[in-house]
Short mmCIF file of C-alpha atoms in Angstrom, two decimals:
data_model
loop_
_atom_site.label_atom_id
_atom_site.label_comp_id
_atom_site.label_asym_id
_atom_site.label_seq_id
_atom_site.Cartn_x
_atom_site.Cartn_y
_atom_site.Cartn_z
CA UNK A 29 -87.96 -67.63 -177.94
CA UNK A 30 -89.02 -71.13 -178.71
CA UNK A 31 -89.90 -74.06 -176.61
CA UNK A 32 -91.88 -76.85 -177.26
CA UNK A 33 -92.06 -80.93 -175.92
CA UNK A 34 -92.63 -82.80 -179.15
CA UNK A 35 -96.29 -83.35 -178.08
CA UNK A 36 -98.58 -83.04 -175.42
CA UNK A 37 -99.24 -85.62 -172.71
CA UNK A 38 -102.68 -85.69 -173.97
CA UNK A 39 -101.43 -86.95 -177.57
CA UNK A 40 -99.11 -89.22 -176.68
CA UNK A 41 -102.35 -91.34 -174.21
CA UNK A 42 -104.05 -91.43 -177.45
CA UNK A 43 -101.56 -92.12 -179.47
CA UNK A 44 -100.49 -95.30 -176.94
CA UNK A 45 -104.25 -96.10 -176.63
CA UNK A 46 -105.46 -96.29 -180.40
CA UNK A 47 -102.06 -98.75 -180.37
CA UNK A 48 -102.57 -100.65 -178.11
CA UNK A 49 -106.44 -100.84 -179.82
CA UNK A 50 -108.31 -99.90 -176.03
CA UNK A 51 -111.22 -97.66 -175.76
CA UNK A 52 -111.41 -94.23 -174.06
CA UNK A 53 -114.22 -96.60 -171.85
CA UNK A 54 -111.64 -98.86 -170.98
CA UNK A 55 -108.12 -96.40 -170.19
CA UNK A 56 -111.28 -94.89 -168.29
CA UNK A 57 -112.23 -98.49 -166.38
CA UNK A 58 -108.22 -99.45 -165.41
CA UNK A 59 -107.16 -96.19 -164.65
CA UNK A 60 -109.58 -96.13 -161.74
CA UNK A 61 -113.10 -95.19 -162.76
CA UNK A 62 -112.61 -92.07 -164.63
CA UNK A 63 -115.32 -90.00 -166.82
CA UNK A 64 -114.42 -90.60 -170.52
CA UNK A 65 -115.18 -87.16 -170.87
CA UNK A 66 -112.64 -86.23 -168.46
CA UNK A 67 -110.57 -88.77 -171.20
CA UNK A 68 -112.11 -86.81 -173.50
CA UNK A 69 -110.52 -82.96 -172.36
CA UNK A 70 -107.53 -84.21 -171.84
CA UNK A 71 -106.72 -86.42 -175.16
CA UNK A 72 -108.10 -82.75 -176.36
CA UNK A 73 -105.63 -80.55 -174.76
CA UNK A 74 -108.69 -79.22 -173.04
CA UNK A 75 -107.49 -80.49 -170.01
CA UNK A 76 -103.83 -79.85 -167.94
CA UNK A 77 -102.29 -83.48 -166.20
CA UNK A 78 -101.47 -81.80 -163.10
CA UNK A 79 -100.23 -85.04 -161.15
CA UNK A 80 -97.28 -86.74 -161.92
CA UNK A 81 -99.73 -90.47 -159.77
CA UNK A 82 -102.35 -89.67 -163.30
CA UNK A 83 -99.58 -89.88 -165.94
CA UNK A 84 -98.08 -92.83 -164.23
CA UNK A 85 -101.49 -94.25 -164.11
CA UNK A 86 -102.81 -94.28 -166.60
CA UNK A 87 -98.99 -95.78 -167.85
CA UNK A 88 -99.79 -98.50 -165.42
CA UNK A 89 -103.25 -99.58 -167.95
CA UNK A 90 -101.68 -99.11 -171.13
CA UNK A 91 -98.99 -101.43 -170.61
CA UNK A 92 -95.82 -99.03 -170.81
CA UNK A 93 -93.19 -96.63 -168.89
CA UNK A 94 -94.15 -93.51 -167.67
CA UNK A 95 -91.27 -92.02 -169.58
CA UNK A 96 -93.59 -92.90 -172.83
CA UNK A 97 -96.07 -90.36 -171.76
CA UNK A 98 -93.34 -87.97 -170.35
CA UNK A 99 -93.57 -84.82 -172.44
CA UNK A 100 -89.62 -84.54 -173.99
CA UNK A 101 -86.58 -82.48 -173.03
CA UNK A 102 -87.35 -78.16 -174.29
CA UNK A 103 -86.08 -77.51 -177.78
CA UNK A 104 -85.18 -73.46 -177.28
CA UNK A 105 -82.91 -71.36 -180.13
CA UNK A 106 -82.13 -68.86 -178.22
CA UNK A 107 -82.93 -64.93 -179.31
CA UNK A 108 -79.65 -63.38 -180.76
CA UNK A 109 -80.11 -59.93 -178.60
CA UNK A 110 -79.59 -62.14 -175.20
CA UNK A 111 -77.72 -65.54 -174.11
CA UNK A 112 -80.51 -66.10 -171.71
CA UNK A 113 -81.89 -69.01 -171.86
CA UNK A 114 -79.49 -70.68 -174.06
CA UNK A 115 -78.25 -73.26 -171.47
CA UNK A 116 -79.72 -76.80 -174.13
CA UNK A 117 -77.10 -74.99 -176.67
CA UNK A 118 -74.79 -76.79 -174.40
CA UNK A 119 -75.96 -80.14 -173.68
CA UNK A 120 -74.43 -81.87 -176.13
CA UNK A 121 -71.28 -80.78 -174.62
CA UNK A 122 -71.71 -81.84 -171.50
CA UNK A 123 -73.06 -85.25 -172.91
CA UNK A 124 -69.66 -85.70 -174.98
CA UNK A 125 -67.59 -84.52 -172.07
CA UNK A 126 -69.95 -87.70 -169.61
CA UNK A 127 -69.01 -90.13 -172.25
CA UNK A 128 -65.16 -89.52 -172.50
CA UNK A 129 -64.92 -89.09 -168.66
CA UNK A 130 -67.52 -92.45 -167.79
CA UNK A 131 -65.40 -96.02 -165.78
CA UNK A 132 -63.19 -96.67 -168.82
CA UNK A 133 -62.08 -93.23 -169.90
CA UNK A 134 -58.34 -94.57 -168.75
CA UNK A 135 -58.30 -97.28 -171.54
CA UNK A 136 -58.78 -93.92 -174.47
CA UNK A 137 -55.13 -92.53 -173.31
CA UNK A 138 -56.59 -89.34 -173.02
CA UNK A 139 -53.85 -87.27 -171.85
CA UNK A 140 -53.54 -86.79 -168.39
CA UNK A 141 -53.26 -83.31 -166.41
CA UNK A 142 -52.79 -81.29 -163.11
CA UNK A 143 -55.89 -80.23 -162.14
CA UNK A 144 -55.87 -78.03 -158.78
CA UNK A 145 -58.53 -78.79 -156.14
CA UNK A 146 -58.84 -75.39 -154.91
CA UNK A 147 -59.72 -73.99 -158.97
CA UNK A 148 -62.24 -76.73 -159.41
CA UNK A 149 -63.72 -76.49 -155.64
CA UNK A 150 -63.89 -72.82 -156.75
CA UNK A 151 -65.74 -73.59 -159.63
CA UNK A 152 -68.29 -75.25 -157.91
CA UNK A 153 -68.76 -73.16 -155.62
CA UNK A 154 -69.60 -71.16 -158.48
CA UNK A 155 -72.20 -73.93 -160.33
CA UNK A 156 -73.69 -74.02 -156.84
CA UNK A 157 -74.87 -70.82 -156.97
CA UNK A 158 -75.70 -70.50 -160.03
CA UNK A 159 -78.25 -73.34 -159.32
CA UNK A 160 -79.44 -71.86 -156.75
CA UNK A 161 -79.96 -68.20 -158.99
CA UNK A 162 -81.67 -70.34 -161.57
CA UNK A 163 -78.92 -68.67 -164.21
CA UNK A 164 -78.37 -71.71 -166.20
CA UNK A 165 -76.84 -69.76 -169.35
CA UNK A 166 -74.26 -69.10 -166.43
CA UNK A 167 -73.51 -71.98 -165.27
CA UNK A 168 -73.72 -73.97 -168.45
CA UNK A 169 -70.36 -73.04 -170.55
CA UNK A 170 -68.71 -74.18 -166.72
CA UNK A 171 -70.33 -78.42 -167.15
CA UNK A 172 -67.84 -79.27 -169.35
CA UNK A 173 -64.61 -78.55 -167.83
CA UNK A 174 -65.92 -79.59 -164.50
CA UNK A 175 -66.53 -82.97 -164.77
CA UNK A 176 -62.76 -83.32 -166.85
CA UNK A 177 -61.54 -81.72 -164.16
CA UNK A 178 -63.47 -84.11 -162.04
CA UNK A 179 -62.17 -87.42 -163.58
CA UNK A 180 -58.37 -86.06 -163.57
CA UNK A 181 -58.21 -85.24 -160.24
CA UNK A 182 -59.61 -88.39 -159.58
CA UNK A 183 -57.49 -89.53 -161.61
CA UNK A 184 -54.53 -88.44 -160.37
CA UNK A 185 -54.59 -89.43 -156.57
CA UNK A 186 -51.91 -90.60 -155.14
CA UNK A 187 -52.52 -90.26 -151.13
CA UNK A 188 -56.38 -91.73 -149.54
CA UNK A 189 -57.34 -88.53 -148.11
CA UNK A 190 -55.62 -87.07 -152.51
CA UNK A 191 -58.59 -89.63 -153.06
CA UNK A 192 -61.95 -88.86 -150.72
CA UNK A 193 -61.79 -85.31 -151.52
CA UNK A 194 -61.35 -85.74 -155.61
CA UNK A 195 -64.52 -87.77 -154.95
CA UNK A 196 -65.55 -85.44 -152.63
CA UNK A 197 -65.00 -83.72 -155.98
CA UNK A 198 -66.71 -85.30 -157.96
CA UNK A 199 -69.90 -85.89 -155.90
CA UNK A 200 -70.93 -82.28 -156.03
CA UNK A 201 -70.30 -81.93 -159.73
CA UNK A 202 -72.39 -85.16 -160.89
CA UNK A 203 -74.88 -83.80 -158.51
CA UNK A 204 -75.20 -79.64 -159.56
CA UNK A 205 -75.08 -81.10 -162.58
CA UNK A 206 -77.21 -84.33 -162.64
CA UNK A 207 -79.66 -80.89 -161.63
CA UNK A 208 -78.76 -78.30 -164.15
CA UNK A 209 -79.60 -81.17 -167.04
CA UNK A 210 -82.82 -82.47 -165.06
CA UNK A 211 -84.05 -78.13 -165.38
CA UNK A 212 -83.14 -77.85 -168.82
CA UNK A 213 -85.89 -81.23 -169.14
CA UNK A 214 -83.64 -84.15 -170.27
CA UNK A 215 -84.34 -87.21 -170.02
CA UNK A 216 -81.83 -89.56 -168.91
CA UNK A 217 -78.12 -87.56 -168.91
CA UNK A 218 -80.04 -86.17 -165.26
CA UNK A 219 -79.99 -90.43 -164.47
CA UNK A 220 -76.95 -90.73 -165.71
CA UNK A 221 -75.20 -87.83 -163.73
CA UNK A 222 -77.31 -88.69 -160.36
CA UNK A 223 -75.95 -92.19 -160.60
CA UNK A 224 -71.45 -90.71 -160.85
CA UNK A 225 -72.70 -88.69 -158.10
CA UNK A 226 -73.87 -91.46 -155.52
CA UNK A 227 -70.51 -93.95 -156.66
CA UNK A 228 -68.30 -90.96 -156.32
CA UNK A 229 -70.05 -90.28 -152.88
CA UNK A 230 -69.64 -93.59 -151.62
CA UNK A 231 -66.16 -93.83 -152.33
CA UNK A 232 -65.86 -90.68 -150.33
CA UNK A 233 -67.04 -93.18 -147.24
CA UNK A 234 -68.96 -89.23 -146.46
CA UNK A 235 -72.52 -90.31 -144.66
CA UNK A 236 -73.44 -87.07 -145.72
CA UNK A 237 -72.22 -86.50 -149.20
CA UNK A 238 -73.97 -90.28 -149.75
CA UNK A 239 -77.50 -88.62 -148.62
CA UNK A 240 -76.49 -85.47 -150.97
CA UNK A 241 -76.38 -88.51 -154.17
CA UNK A 242 -79.78 -90.03 -152.78
CA UNK A 243 -81.04 -86.65 -152.02
CA UNK A 244 -80.47 -86.41 -156.05
CA UNK A 245 -81.51 -89.90 -156.81
CA UNK A 246 -84.91 -89.01 -155.46
CA UNK A 247 -85.52 -86.53 -157.86
CA UNK A 248 -84.44 -88.33 -160.88
CA UNK A 249 -86.28 -90.82 -159.61
CA UNK A 250 -89.50 -89.23 -159.31
CA UNK A 251 -89.20 -87.43 -162.37
CA UNK A 252 -89.20 -91.00 -164.26
CA UNK A 253 -92.10 -92.07 -162.71
CA UNK A 254 -90.72 -94.25 -160.96
CA UNK A 255 -92.75 -93.08 -157.55
CA UNK A 256 -91.78 -95.47 -155.44
CA UNK A 257 -88.74 -95.56 -154.99
CA UNK A 258 -88.80 -92.36 -154.87
CA UNK A 259 -90.25 -92.13 -151.39
CA UNK A 260 -87.77 -95.36 -150.63
CA UNK A 261 -84.20 -94.17 -151.40
CA UNK A 262 -84.26 -90.14 -149.90
CA UNK A 263 -86.82 -92.11 -146.35
CA UNK A 264 -84.35 -94.54 -146.07
CA UNK A 265 -80.72 -91.86 -146.40
CA UNK A 266 -82.67 -90.31 -143.71
CA UNK A 267 -82.96 -93.16 -141.32
CA UNK A 268 -79.63 -94.09 -142.10
CA UNK A 269 -78.67 -90.65 -140.43
CA UNK A 270 -80.57 -90.96 -137.67
CA UNK A 271 -77.67 -91.93 -135.18
CA UNK A 272 -75.89 -89.24 -136.89
CA UNK A 273 -77.53 -86.42 -135.99
CA UNK A 274 -75.12 -84.26 -133.06
CA UNK A 275 -74.64 -81.21 -135.89
CA UNK A 276 -75.70 -78.94 -137.77
CA UNK A 277 -74.70 -79.59 -141.51
CA UNK A 278 -76.36 -82.98 -140.32
CA UNK A 279 -79.65 -82.41 -139.42
CA UNK A 280 -79.82 -79.67 -143.17
CA UNK A 281 -78.93 -83.36 -144.83
CA UNK A 282 -81.54 -85.35 -143.11
CA UNK A 283 -84.99 -82.34 -142.86
CA UNK A 284 -83.37 -82.21 -146.65
CA UNK A 285 -84.52 -86.02 -147.73
CA UNK A 286 -87.76 -86.13 -145.09
CA UNK A 287 -89.21 -83.13 -147.03
CA UNK A 288 -87.80 -85.19 -150.21
CA UNK A 289 -90.07 -87.79 -148.73
CA UNK A 290 -92.94 -86.35 -148.40
CA UNK A 291 -92.77 -85.29 -151.76
CA UNK A 292 -92.47 -88.99 -153.52
CA UNK A 293 -96.05 -88.95 -150.45
CA UNK A 294 -97.60 -86.74 -152.08
CA UNK A 295 -97.21 -87.82 -154.93
CA UNK A 296 -98.88 -91.51 -154.52
CA UNK A 297 -101.40 -89.65 -151.97
CA UNK A 298 -100.31 -91.02 -149.33
CA UNK A 299 -101.59 -88.60 -146.99
CA UNK A 300 -100.38 -90.22 -143.56
CA UNK A 301 -96.93 -90.66 -145.47
CA UNK A 302 -96.96 -86.73 -145.84
CA UNK A 303 -97.80 -85.51 -142.64
CA UNK A 304 -95.60 -87.56 -140.83
CA UNK A 305 -92.34 -86.64 -143.24
CA UNK A 306 -93.33 -83.03 -142.83
CA UNK A 307 -93.32 -83.55 -139.68
CA UNK A 308 -89.87 -84.81 -138.84
CA UNK A 309 -88.64 -82.22 -141.32
CA UNK A 310 -90.35 -79.51 -139.00
CA UNK A 311 -88.64 -80.68 -136.24
CA UNK A 312 -85.07 -80.69 -137.76
CA UNK A 313 -86.34 -77.24 -139.03
CA UNK A 314 -87.18 -75.94 -135.37
CA UNK A 315 -82.82 -76.86 -134.28
CA UNK A 316 -81.39 -75.27 -136.29
CA UNK A 317 -83.05 -72.25 -138.20
CA UNK A 318 -82.34 -70.94 -142.05
CA UNK A 319 -79.36 -72.41 -143.48
CA UNK A 320 -77.41 -73.76 -146.53
CA UNK A 321 -75.77 -76.54 -145.74
CA UNK A 322 -74.73 -79.26 -148.78
CA UNK A 323 -77.12 -76.15 -151.06
CA UNK A 324 -80.20 -77.20 -149.78
CA UNK A 325 -81.47 -74.46 -148.44
CA UNK A 326 -82.79 -76.29 -145.72
CA UNK A 327 -84.85 -74.59 -143.01
CA UNK A 328 -88.02 -73.67 -140.89
CA UNK A 329 -88.48 -71.14 -144.46
CA UNK A 330 -88.04 -74.73 -147.24
CA UNK A 331 -90.30 -76.31 -145.30
CA UNK A 332 -93.37 -73.71 -145.37
CA UNK A 333 -93.03 -73.87 -149.12
CA UNK A 334 -92.81 -77.68 -149.41
CA UNK A 335 -96.07 -76.99 -146.86
CA UNK A 336 -97.72 -74.85 -149.59
CA UNK A 337 -96.76 -76.99 -152.58
CA UNK A 338 -97.61 -80.60 -151.09
CA UNK A 339 -101.06 -79.17 -150.14
CA UNK A 340 -101.62 -78.41 -154.08
CA UNK A 341 -100.01 -81.88 -155.15
CA UNK A 342 -102.53 -83.36 -153.01
CA UNK A 343 -105.38 -81.56 -155.39
CA UNK A 344 -105.84 -78.70 -152.83
CA UNK A 345 -105.39 -75.42 -154.02
CA UNK A 346 -107.06 -73.79 -152.13
CA UNK A 347 -105.36 -75.39 -148.90
CA UNK A 348 -102.10 -74.35 -151.41
CA UNK A 349 -103.22 -70.73 -151.35
CA UNK A 350 -103.84 -70.36 -147.36
CA UNK A 351 -100.60 -71.39 -146.49
CA UNK A 352 -98.22 -69.44 -149.08
CA UNK A 353 -99.11 -67.18 -147.33
CA UNK A 354 -97.17 -67.41 -144.62
CA UNK A 355 -94.48 -68.50 -146.35
CA UNK A 356 -92.09 -65.41 -145.63
CA UNK A 357 -89.87 -66.11 -148.97
CA UNK A 358 -89.65 -61.98 -149.72
CA UNK A 359 -86.92 -62.34 -146.65
CA UNK A 360 -85.20 -65.25 -148.74
CA UNK A 361 -81.24 -63.80 -149.65
CA UNK A 362 -81.07 -63.53 -153.25
CA UNK A 363 -78.71 -66.67 -153.80
CA UNK A 364 -81.69 -68.48 -152.56
CA UNK A 365 -83.78 -66.82 -155.44
CA UNK A 366 -84.21 -70.91 -157.24
CA UNK A 367 -86.62 -71.54 -153.83
CA UNK A 368 -88.66 -67.87 -154.39
CA UNK A 369 -89.49 -68.79 -157.78
CA UNK A 370 -90.53 -71.86 -157.34
CA UNK A 371 -92.80 -71.21 -154.07
CA UNK A 372 -93.87 -68.40 -156.46
CA UNK A 373 -94.75 -70.93 -159.53
CA UNK A 374 -97.04 -72.72 -156.87
CA UNK A 375 -99.08 -69.63 -155.66
CA UNK A 376 -100.01 -69.02 -159.37
CA UNK A 377 -100.43 -72.67 -160.17
CA UNK A 378 -103.03 -72.38 -157.19
CA UNK A 379 -104.51 -69.57 -158.39
CA UNK A 380 -104.88 -71.00 -162.16
CA UNK A 381 -106.74 -73.47 -161.03
CA UNK A 382 -108.76 -71.81 -159.34
CA UNK A 383 -109.08 -70.48 -162.55
CA UNK A 384 -108.13 -66.80 -160.21
CA UNK A 385 -106.05 -65.49 -163.86
CA UNK A 386 -105.57 -62.52 -162.23
CA UNK A 387 -103.63 -63.24 -159.18
CA UNK A 388 -101.60 -65.97 -161.03
CA UNK A 389 -100.25 -63.90 -164.46
CA UNK A 390 -99.20 -61.35 -160.90
CA UNK A 391 -97.24 -64.17 -158.68
CA UNK A 392 -95.43 -65.38 -162.32
CA UNK A 393 -94.28 -61.79 -163.08
CA UNK A 394 -93.07 -62.01 -158.85
CA UNK A 395 -91.34 -65.19 -160.06
CA UNK A 396 -89.33 -63.45 -162.97
CA UNK A 397 -88.16 -60.16 -161.64
CA UNK A 398 -86.49 -62.61 -158.62
CA UNK A 399 -85.01 -65.86 -161.45
CA UNK A 400 -86.45 -65.21 -164.80
CA UNK A 401 -84.76 -68.44 -166.52
CA UNK A 402 -86.85 -71.09 -163.87
CA UNK A 403 -89.71 -69.49 -165.77
CA UNK A 404 -88.63 -70.69 -169.29
CA UNK A 405 -87.48 -74.49 -168.18
CA UNK A 406 -90.07 -74.74 -166.40
CA UNK A 407 -92.99 -77.43 -167.50
CA UNK A 408 -95.49 -75.90 -165.88
CA UNK A 409 -95.69 -71.82 -166.15
CA UNK A 410 -96.23 -73.29 -170.05
CA UNK A 411 -98.90 -75.13 -169.28
CA UNK A 412 -100.17 -72.11 -167.31
CA UNK A 413 -99.54 -69.75 -169.57
CA UNK A 414 -101.01 -71.85 -172.92
CA UNK A 415 -104.38 -72.78 -170.90
CA UNK A 416 -104.58 -68.69 -169.66
CA UNK A 417 -103.73 -67.82 -173.59
CA UNK A 418 -107.67 -70.10 -174.23
CA UNK A 419 -109.45 -69.13 -171.87
CA UNK A 420 -108.18 -65.00 -172.78
CA UNK A 421 -109.36 -62.10 -169.72
CA UNK A 422 -109.55 -58.79 -171.67
CA UNK A 423 -108.12 -57.78 -168.05
CA UNK A 424 -105.15 -59.42 -168.13
CA UNK A 425 -105.29 -59.70 -172.17
CA UNK A 426 -101.82 -56.84 -172.66
CA UNK A 427 -99.71 -58.55 -169.13
CA UNK A 428 -100.59 -62.29 -170.61
CA UNK A 429 -99.42 -61.94 -173.66
CA UNK A 430 -96.28 -60.05 -172.71
CA UNK A 431 -95.40 -62.99 -170.53
CA UNK A 432 -96.43 -65.59 -172.90
CA UNK A 433 -94.34 -64.07 -175.45
CA UNK A 434 -90.92 -63.40 -172.31
CA UNK A 435 -91.23 -67.63 -171.86
CA UNK A 436 -92.17 -68.17 -175.76
CA UNK A 437 -95.72 -70.23 -174.82
CA UNK A 438 -98.03 -70.14 -177.43
CA UNK A 439 -101.36 -71.64 -177.28
#
């Protein structure tokens, strides 16, 4: 399997800088006095751009949208002997279903058909299980029909209760779809799906569904380089829930939003914001313990996972490694394999930044055992492996090449 990102960030920076007739010295000055050697190494592919905030700062200096520098979607061709990693092959069909079942679909005279709410609910639950175990090749074929079924369910609703139920399911359909498309590296479809999830949730009047939509929107905003909005949206949604914290589900959603606020703050380099939002999330987690309400996997364990990851985002890999040792990731249920694997990738990245390649590779090996497809579609894994291949150590040569071959990474 080979995956590519249609050009590295460094090459894109060099392209846009030269197109604007800007010297390396000028660009370095505009992004906060970075050294010319720093930029030269990035443009030559010898240094990784490991923070989204750096990409955004460079984009602002070049007067372009951050998306112009962000890598494009992964492209994959599955091996004939297995379906693992085949999810992107279904993306055109998903896109077609989204286009066919948009806001003006009723004008197209699509043939009506009955849909069982219970059948769609079971399919949605199966999709979220696939999402939380990173089994995208199993989930992707479900999505086109889920989108269609949700549209027909809304269209056929006759009572207010039926309409609210239909919109509630549609909100979840688009939320889980946005998450999958985001993981596959699609640039525009996740935003469309997140917006539709929010719209459907608003039709229900359910504050937790609406807040769940805000959580997903915050993710795509961050990935699009809209860093301030990616913090403001979840924090505002959490504030709206403060007076509703009277049952565990509300605490789960509230705490998840606070974690997303902490992520946004870390990307902006706001250390105080990170501390404040993490503290609020911790308080919510202490009230309810580990749960999986609304498929957010919120609780003390997820807060601990974020605490380690956020240290890494704040450029402290040593602290991330220290905090990671306190995360009981091996006690997470199998259905939350995504959480465990994300944590192990964080550990691997922290070791990689400290040039501890053996430890990084060991963490990736454990991650592969928990959720192999997550490695295929996590760009940071590819960057890590490419870097280790370039400085290949004899002691890990065989294991490293085996992992790179599985993921589809070349030096």
